[in-house]
Coordinates of C-alpha atoms and ligand atoms in Angstrom, one line a residue:
M1 CA 15.1 -6.7 59.0
A2 CA 13.6 -4.0 56.1
F3 CA 14.9 -0.8 56.4
V4 CA 12.9 2.5 55.4
N5 CA 13.6 4.9 53.0
E6 CA 14.1 7.7 55.6
H7 CA 14.2 10.5 53.5
F8 CA 10.1 9.9 53.3
L9 CA 10.1 10.7 57.5
K10 CA 11.2 14.0 56.6
L11 CA 8.2 14.9 54.3
Q12 CA 5.9 17.9 55.6
N13 CA 3.3 15.9 57.1
N14 CA 0.5 19.0 56.1
Y15 CA -0.2 18.1 53.1
L16 CA -1.9 21.4 51.0
F17 CA -4.6 20.2 50.0
A18 CA -5.4 17.6 53.1
D19 CA -4.9 20.7 55.6
I20 CA -7.4 23.3 53.3
A21 CA -9.9 20.2 53.2
K22 CA -9.9 19.8 56.5
K23 CA -10.6 23.3 57.3
V24 CA -13.0 23.5 54.5
N25 CA -15.2 19.9 55.9
H26 CA -15.2 21.6 59.2
Y27 CA -16.5 25.0 57.8
Q28 CA -19.0 23.0 56.3
A29 CA -20.3 21.2 59.4
T30 CA -20.6 23.7 61.4
H31 CA -22.6 26.0 58.7
P32 CA -24.5 23.9 57.2
G33 CA -26.8 26.0 55.2
S34 CA -24.1 27.9 53.3
R35 CA -22.7 26.8 49.8
L36 CA -19.3 26.9 49.3
I37 CA -18.0 28.0 45.4
R38 CA -14.1 26.1 45.5
L39 CA -12.1 27.1 43.2
G40 CA -9.4 26.3 45.1
I41 CA -8.2 22.7 43.8
G42 CA -6.6 22.8 39.8
D43 CA -9.3 19.9 38.3
V44 CA -11.5 20.6 35.4
T45 CA -15.3 20.0 36.1
Q46 CA -16.2 20.1 31.8
P47 CA -17.7 16.5 30.4
L48 CA -14.7 15.0 28.0
A49 CA -15.1 16.6 24.4
E50 CA -17.3 13.8 22.5
A51 CA -14.6 13.2 19.6
V52 CA -12.8 11.9 22.4
R53 CA -15.7 10.0 24.0
Q54 CA -16.5 8.3 20.5
A55 CA -12.6 7.3 19.5
M56 CA -13.0 5.8 23.3
H57 CA -16.3 3.7 22.3
R58 CA -14.7 2.4 19.5
A59 CA -11.4 1.5 21.5
V60 CA -14.1 -0.7 23.6
E61 CA -15.2 -2.2 21.1
D62 CA -11.8 -2.9 19.2
L63 CA -11.0 -4.7 22.6
G64 CA -14.2 -6.9 22.0
Q65 CA -13.4 -8.5 19.1
Q66 CA -10.2 -11.0 18.5
S67 CA -9.4 -9.2 15.3
T68 CA -9.0 -6.2 16.8
F69 CA -8.1 -6.5 20.7
R70 CA -4.9 -5.4 21.9
G71 CA -3.1 -6.9 24.9
Y72 CA -0.2 -5.3 26.0
G73 CA 1.2 -2.2 24.2
P74 CA 4.6 -0.6 23.3
E75 CA 5.6 1.0 26.9
Q76 CA 6.3 4.4 25.7
G77 CA 3.2 4.5 23.8
Y78 CA 1.1 3.6 20.7
P79 CA 2.8 5.1 17.5
F80 CA -0.6 6.3 16.4
L81 CA -0.6 8.8 19.3
I82 CA 3.2 9.6 19.1
D83 CA 2.8 10.2 15.6
A84 CA -0.3 12.6 16.2
I85 CA 2.0 14.5 19.4
R86 CA 4.6 15.0 16.8
A87 CA 2.8 16.3 14.4
N88 CA 0.7 18.7 15.7
D89 CA 2.7 19.3 19.1
F90 CA 6.1 20.2 17.6
E91 CA 6.1 19.7 13.7
A92 CA 3.4 22.2 13.5
R93 CA 5.9 24.5 15.2
G94 CA 8.8 23.6 12.8
I95 CA 10.4 21.4 15.8
T96 CA 10.9 18.0 14.9
F97 CA 12.0 14.3 17.3
G98 CA 11.9 10.9 16.5
A99 CA 9.2 8.3 18.0
D100 CA 11.6 7.2 19.8
E101 CA 12.1 10.4 21.7
V102 CA 8.5 10.8 22.3
F103 CA 7.4 8.7 25.7
V104 CA 3.6 8.7 26.5
S105 CA 2.6 8.1 30.3
D106 CA -0.3 8.4 32.5
G107 CA -0.1 12.2 33.2
A108 CA 3.0 14.5 34.1
K109 CA 2.6 14.4 37.6
C110 CA 4.3 10.6 37.1
D111 CA 6.8 11.9 34.5
T112 CA 7.9 15.1 36.7
G113 CA 8.1 12.7 39.9
N114 CA 9.7 9.9 38.2
I115 CA 12.3 11.7 36.4
G116 CA 14.5 11.7 39.2
D117 CA 14.8 8.1 39.2
I118 CA 17.5 8.8 36.1
L119 CA 19.0 11.8 38.1
R120 CA 22.1 10.8 41.3
K121 CA 20.8 12.3 44.2
E122 CA 24.1 14.8 44.6
N123 CA 22.8 16.7 41.5
R124 CA 21.2 20.2 43.5
I125 CA 18.1 21.3 42.3
A126 CA 16.9 25.0 41.7
V127 CA 13.1 25.6 41.4
T128 CA 11.3 28.7 40.6
D129 CA 9.2 29.7 44.0
P130 CA 5.8 29.4 44.6
V131 CA 6.1 26.0 42.7
Y132 CA 4.2 23.2 42.1
P133 CA 4.5 20.9 45.1
V134 CA 5.3 17.2 43.4
Y135 CA 8.7 18.7 42.3
I136 CA 10.3 19.6 45.9
D137 CA 8.4 16.4 47.8
T138 CA 9.6 13.9 45.0
N139 CA 13.2 14.9 45.6
V140 CA 13.0 15.2 49.3
M141 CA 11.8 11.5 48.8
A142 CA 14.9 10.7 46.9
G143 CA 17.5 12.4 49.6
R144 CA 18.2 15.4 47.3
A145 CA 16.4 18.6 49.3
G146 CA 18.2 18.2 52.3
K147 CA 16.9 19.6 56.0
F148 CA 13.5 21.3 56.3
A149 CA 13.8 24.8 58.3
D150 CA 11.9 28.3 58.2
G151 CA 10.4 26.9 55.4
K152 CA 12.6 25.9 53.2
W153 CA 15.2 22.4 52.1
S154 CA 18.4 23.3 53.1
E155 CA 19.9 21.9 49.7
V156 CA 17.1 23.7 47.2
V157 CA 18.1 26.8 45.8
Y158 CA 14.7 28.8 45.2
L159 CA 14.2 31.1 43.1
P160 CA 11.4 33.6 44.2
C161 CA 8.5 34.9 41.8
T162 CA 7.0 37.8 43.2
A163 CA 5.2 40.6 41.7
E164 CA 8.7 42.9 42.3
N165 CA 10.3 40.9 39.9
R166 CA 7.4 40.6 37.6
F167 CA 7.3 36.4 38.3
V168 CA 9.9 36.5 36.4
P169 CA 12.8 34.4 38.1
E170 CA 16.6 35.3 38.4
L171 CA 19.7 33.4 37.4
P172 CA 21.0 31.3 40.8
A173 CA 23.4 32.6 42.6
R174 CA 25.0 29.2 42.3
R175 CA 25.7 26.6 39.3
V176 CA 22.8 24.1 40.0
D177 CA 22.5 20.6 38.0
M178 CA 18.7 20.2 37.3
L179 CA 16.3 23.4 37.0
Y180 CA 12.2 22.9 37.2
L181 CA 10.7 25.5 35.2
C182 CA 6.7 25.4 35.0
Y183 CA 5.2 27.8 32.0
P184 CA 2.5 28.8 32.0
N185 CA 2.6 28.7 35.5
N186 CA 1.1 26.6 38.6
P187 CA 0.1 28.6 40.5
T188 CA 1.3 31.9 39.6
G189 CA -0.6 31.5 36.1
T190 CA 2.5 34.0 34.4
T191 CA 4.7 33.1 31.8
L192 CA 8.0 33.4 30.5
G193 CA 8.7 35.5 27.2
R194 CA 10.9 33.7 24.1
E195 CA 13.9 36.2 25.7
E196 CA 13.0 35.4 28.6
L197 CA 13.2 31.8 28.1
K198 CA 16.0 31.7 26.3
K199 CA 17.8 33.1 29.1
W200 CA 17.3 29.5 31.1
V201 CA 18.2 27.8 28.0
D202 CA 21.5 29.8 27.4
Y203 CA 22.0 29.3 31.0
A204 CA 21.5 25.7 30.9
L205 CA 24.1 25.1 28.0
E206 CA 26.7 26.9 29.5
N207 CA 26.1 25.4 32.9
E208 CA 25.3 21.9 31.7
T209 CA 22.2 22.4 33.9
L210 CA 19.4 20.0 33.0
I211 CA 16.1 21.7 32.8
L212 CA 13.1 19.5 33.6
Y213 CA 10.4 21.6 31.8
D214 CA 6.7 21.4 32.6
A215 CA 4.3 22.4 29.8
A216 CA 1.6 20.6 31.6
Y217 CA -0.6 24.4 30.8
E218 CA 0.6 25.4 27.1
A219 CA -2.7 24.6 25.7
Y220 CA -4.0 27.7 27.5
I221 CA -1.6 30.3 25.7
Q222 CA -3.5 32.9 24.0
D223 CA -0.2 34.9 23.0
P224 CA 1.4 34.1 19.8
D225 CA 4.9 35.2 21.1
I226 CA 4.6 33.2 24.1
P227 CA 6.6 29.5 23.3
H228 CA 4.5 26.9 23.7
S229 CA 7.6 24.6 23.8
I230 CA 10.9 25.1 25.1
Y231 CA 12.3 23.5 22.2
E232 CA 11.1 26.9 19.7
I233 CA 14.5 28.0 21.7
P234 CA 17.5 26.7 20.0
G235 CA 19.7 24.7 21.8
A236 CA 17.0 23.4 24.2
E237 CA 16.9 20.2 22.7
Q238 CA 20.6 19.5 24.7
V239 CA 19.5 20.7 28.1
A240 CA 15.9 19.9 28.4
I241 CA 13.0 17.4 28.8
E242 CA 9.7 18.7 28.4
F243 CA 6.7 17.2 30.3
R244 CA 3.2 17.5 28.8
S245 CA -0.4 16.8 29.8
F246 CA -3.7 15.8 28.9
S247 CA -5.5 16.5 31.9
K248 CA -5.9 20.4 31.6
T249 CA -5.7 20.2 27.4
A250 CA -8.8 17.9 27.0
G251 CA -10.0 17.0 30.7
F252 CA -8.1 14.0 30.9
T253 CA -7.5 14.3 34.9
G254 CA -9.6 11.2 35.4
V255 CA -8.7 9.6 32.4
R256 CA -5.0 9.7 32.8
C257 CA -2.7 10.5 30.1
G258 CA 0.3 12.7 29.7
F259 CA 4.0 12.4 27.5
S260 CA 7.6 13.4 27.9
V261 CA 10.0 14.4 25.6
V262 CA 13.4 13.5 26.2
P263 CA 15.8 14.4 22.7
K264 CA 18.5 12.0 22.1
S265 CA 20.8 15.2 22.9
V266 CA 19.7 15.5 26.1
K267 CA 22.8 14.4 28.1
A268 CA 23.7 14.2 32.0
F269 CA 27.0 12.6 33.5
T270 CA 28.6 9.8 35.5
Q271 CA 30.6 10.6 38.0
A272 CA 33.8 9.1 35.9
G273 CA 32.8 12.1 33.4
E274 CA 31.1 10.0 30.7
K275 CA 28.0 11.8 28.8
V276 CA 25.4 9.7 28.7
S277 CA 21.9 10.1 26.9
L278 CA 18.5 10.4 29.3
N279 CA 16.6 9.0 26.4
A280 CA 18.0 5.5 27.0
L281 CA 18.4 5.3 30.3
W282 CA 14.0 6.9 30.8
N283 CA 13.7 4.3 28.4
R284 CA 15.1 1.8 30.8
R285 CA 13.0 3.3 33.2
F286 CA 9.7 3.3 31.6
T287 CA 10.0 -0.1 29.8
T288 CA 11.3 -1.5 33.3
K289 CA 8.6 0.1 35.8
F290 CA 5.5 1.1 33.6
N291 CA 3.4 -1.0 31.4
G292 CA 2.4 1.7 28.8
A293 CA -1.3 4.0 29.1
S294 CA -4.0 2.2 28.2
Y295 CA -5.0 1.6 25.1
I296 CA -8.8 2.9 25.5
T297 CA -7.0 6.1 26.8
Q298 CA -4.5 6.5 24.1
R299 CA -7.4 6.4 21.6
G300 CA -8.9 8.9 23.2
A301 CA -6.1 11.2 23.6
E302 CA -5.5 10.3 19.9
A303 CA -8.5 12.0 18.9
V304 CA -7.9 15.4 20.9
Y305 CA -5.6 16.1 17.5
S306 CA -9.0 15.2 15.3
P307 CA -10.3 18.2 13.3
Q308 CA -13.5 17.7 15.6
G309 CA -11.5 17.6 18.6
K310 CA -9.4 20.2 18.0
Q311 CA -12.7 21.9 18.3
Q312 CA -14.1 20.7 20.8
V313 CA -10.8 20.5 23.1
K314 CA -10.8 24.6 22.4
A315 CA -14.4 25.0 23.4
L316 CA -12.9 23.9 26.5
I317 CA -10.2 25.7 26.7
D318 CA -12.4 28.9 25.8
Y319 CA -14.7 28.4 28.2
Y320 CA -12.0 28.0 31.4
M321 CA -10.5 31.5 30.0
T322 CA -13.9 33.1 29.6
N323 CA -13.8 32.2 33.6
A324 CA -10.1 33.4 34.3
G325 CA -11.2 36.8 32.2
I326 CA -13.9 37.0 34.5
L327 CA -12.4 36.7 37.4
R328 CA -9.3 38.9 36.8
E329 CA -12.1 41.6 35.8
G330 CA -14.4 41.1 38.6
L331 CA -11.3 41.0 41.1
S332 CA -9.4 43.7 39.8
N333 CA -12.9 45.9 40.5
C334 CA -13.0 44.9 43.7
G335 CA -9.8 46.5 44.5
L336 CA -7.2 43.5 44.5
E337 CA -4.6 43.0 42.8
V338 CA -4.4 40.4 40.1
Y339 CA -1.8 38.3 38.2
G340 CA -2.3 35.5 36.0
G341 CA -5.2 34.4 34.4
E342 CA -4.7 35.4 30.8
N343 CA -2.1 32.6 29.9
A344 CA -3.2 30.1 32.1
P345 CA -6.4 28.9 34.1
Y346 CA -5.3 30.1 37.9
I347 CA -5.3 33.7 39.2
W348 CA -3.1 34.9 41.8
L349 CA -3.7 37.8 43.8
K350 CA -1.8 39.9 46.1
T351 CA -3.9 39.2 49.8
P352 CA -4.9 42.8 50.7
G353 CA -4.5 44.7 53.6
G354 CA -1.0 42.8 54.6
L355 CA -3.2 39.6 55.5
S356 CA -1.3 36.5 55.3
S357 CA -2.5 33.9 53.0
W358 CA -4.0 31.8 55.3
E359 CA -5.7 34.4 57.3
F360 CA -6.8 35.6 53.3
F361 CA -8.4 31.8 53.0
E362 CA -9.8 32.2 56.0
Q363 CA -11.7 35.1 55.5
L364 CA -12.6 34.3 52.0
L365 CA -13.8 30.9 53.7
H366 CA -15.8 31.9 56.1
E367 CA -17.4 35.7 54.6
V368 CA -17.8 34.8 51.2
N369 CA -18.2 30.8 51.5
L370 CA -15.4 30.9 48.6
V371 CA -12.2 28.3 48.5
G372 CA -9.3 29.4 47.4
T373 CA -5.6 27.8 47.8
P374 CA -3.4 30.2 50.2
G375 CA -0.2 30.9 48.5
L376 CA 2.1 29.6 51.0
G377 CA 1.3 26.2 50.6
F378 CA 3.2 26.7 47.1
G379 CA 6.9 28.0 48.7
P380 CA 7.6 30.7 51.1
S381 CA 7.5 33.3 48.0
G382 CA 3.9 32.6 47.7
E383 CA 3.1 34.0 51.2
G384 CA 0.5 37.2 51.0
Y385 CA -0.8 35.9 48.0
L386 CA -3.8 33.2 46.9
R387 CA -4.3 31.1 44.0
L388 CA -7.8 30.8 42.1
T389 CA -8.7 28.4 39.6
A390 CA -10.8 29.3 36.3
F391 CA -11.8 25.2 36.0
G392 CA -15.1 26.0 37.6
L393 CA -18.0 25.7 36.6
R394 CA -19.3 29.3 35.0
E395 CA -22.4 30.0 37.3
D396 CA -19.5 29.4 40.4
T397 CA -17.4 32.2 38.7
L398 CA -19.8 34.7 38.4
E399 CA -21.1 34.3 41.9
A400 CA -17.9 34.1 43.2
V401 CA -17.2 37.3 41.8
E402 CA -20.5 38.9 43.1
R403 CA -20.1 37.4 46.3
L404 CA -16.7 39.5 46.6
T405 CA -18.1 42.5 45.4
R406 CA -20.8 42.8 48.0
R407 CA -17.8 41.9 50.5
L408 CA -14.4 44.0 49.3
Ligands
PLP1 N1 2.1 19.6 36.5 C1 1.4 21.0 37.2 C2 2.4 22.1 36.6 C3 0.3 20.4 37.8 O1 -0.7 21.7 38.1 C4 -0.7 19.7 37.1 C5 -1.6 19.3 38.1 O2 -1.8 20.2 38.6 C6 0.4 18.4 36.9 C7 2.1 18.5 36.1 C8 -0.5 16.7 36.8 O3 -0.4 16.4 35.4 P1 -1.3 15.4 35.2 O4 -2.5 15.6 35.3 O5 -1.0 14.8 34.1 O6 -0.3 13.8 36.3

């Protein structure tokens, strides 16, 4: 007889985006004439950059020739991509890593979800609240989250981020072993300055806490004073693993490519108190459970760092950030309290008139035909907020503001 991992049975069934889709589909079916504008899910809308497409075409041709054919590649990624990542994302900012400290994958969702494999179940975790749901759910699956009651998991330390604390989380009242930080933040679209991030690195150094730093949106940072990588903070190379993604940087949500950085100096303990390098464990996990991102994908990702690629990808980011500006300004002019959208592709709205996030979601759906994401879906501190993304088409973004201006 096979037994199931019963922690899976604790997962909340009402997966946020499935719930939203149900409500949206029902509305569309009952109002066939209405045109919905969907600014809910954080998926990109602009096509791949030309430099990326050309590189992928060339890679297909490589695979079609005997002399350049490739089969299984290195599980951790091809050196051509790892070297481009090290040079452009890190060395350009004064951060140096060995080639064996970067692991190319099929995206940050898998990496942030899988990292728990190499960490003991008994670790106490902390998350900023609201939060990208993957961090929570994968810890539920691993048995680290405890029981769910009143919208919270009993063993998870929640660090509220609301307008009241300017979306800057306070240090946890009780010591934690693993801490998830995501900056620029999904869903609030806010960032942490250098001093604020340093506070967390110092905390981690003092408390031997492991920071899992998700920088999937770093390419959206406009302000030169905001760190792109946690490794810009001295000491972080001892306590932090960083996750990156080409999804939002270069429109790879469908192509699939990301990477993690696991410096050899990041250690965790055995039960006997011995310090173990997480790099070796992550490498072992990678080589056992993953066979590498495809050659075509990695050639496409490499092209993001070419001179043309950089220019074209910047144009994509500028497009989305212009959308973010349109939303920020338009919604503020409607009298709404608007956060984020300056260094991130997300706009975080305070619901007007004390509406709950689901009530505001329904109001926008029914009265404006605009789909957002209710903040509560990202955690208890998301109540009273709603997320809109800047990833829509320009015409939809403009029309959303126009409709809201007419309605509010
Ligand atoms: N991390 C955060 C914070 C995200 O918002 C997302 C996607 O929405 C991901 C990771 C997933 O990235 P990927 O497409 O690389 O799996």
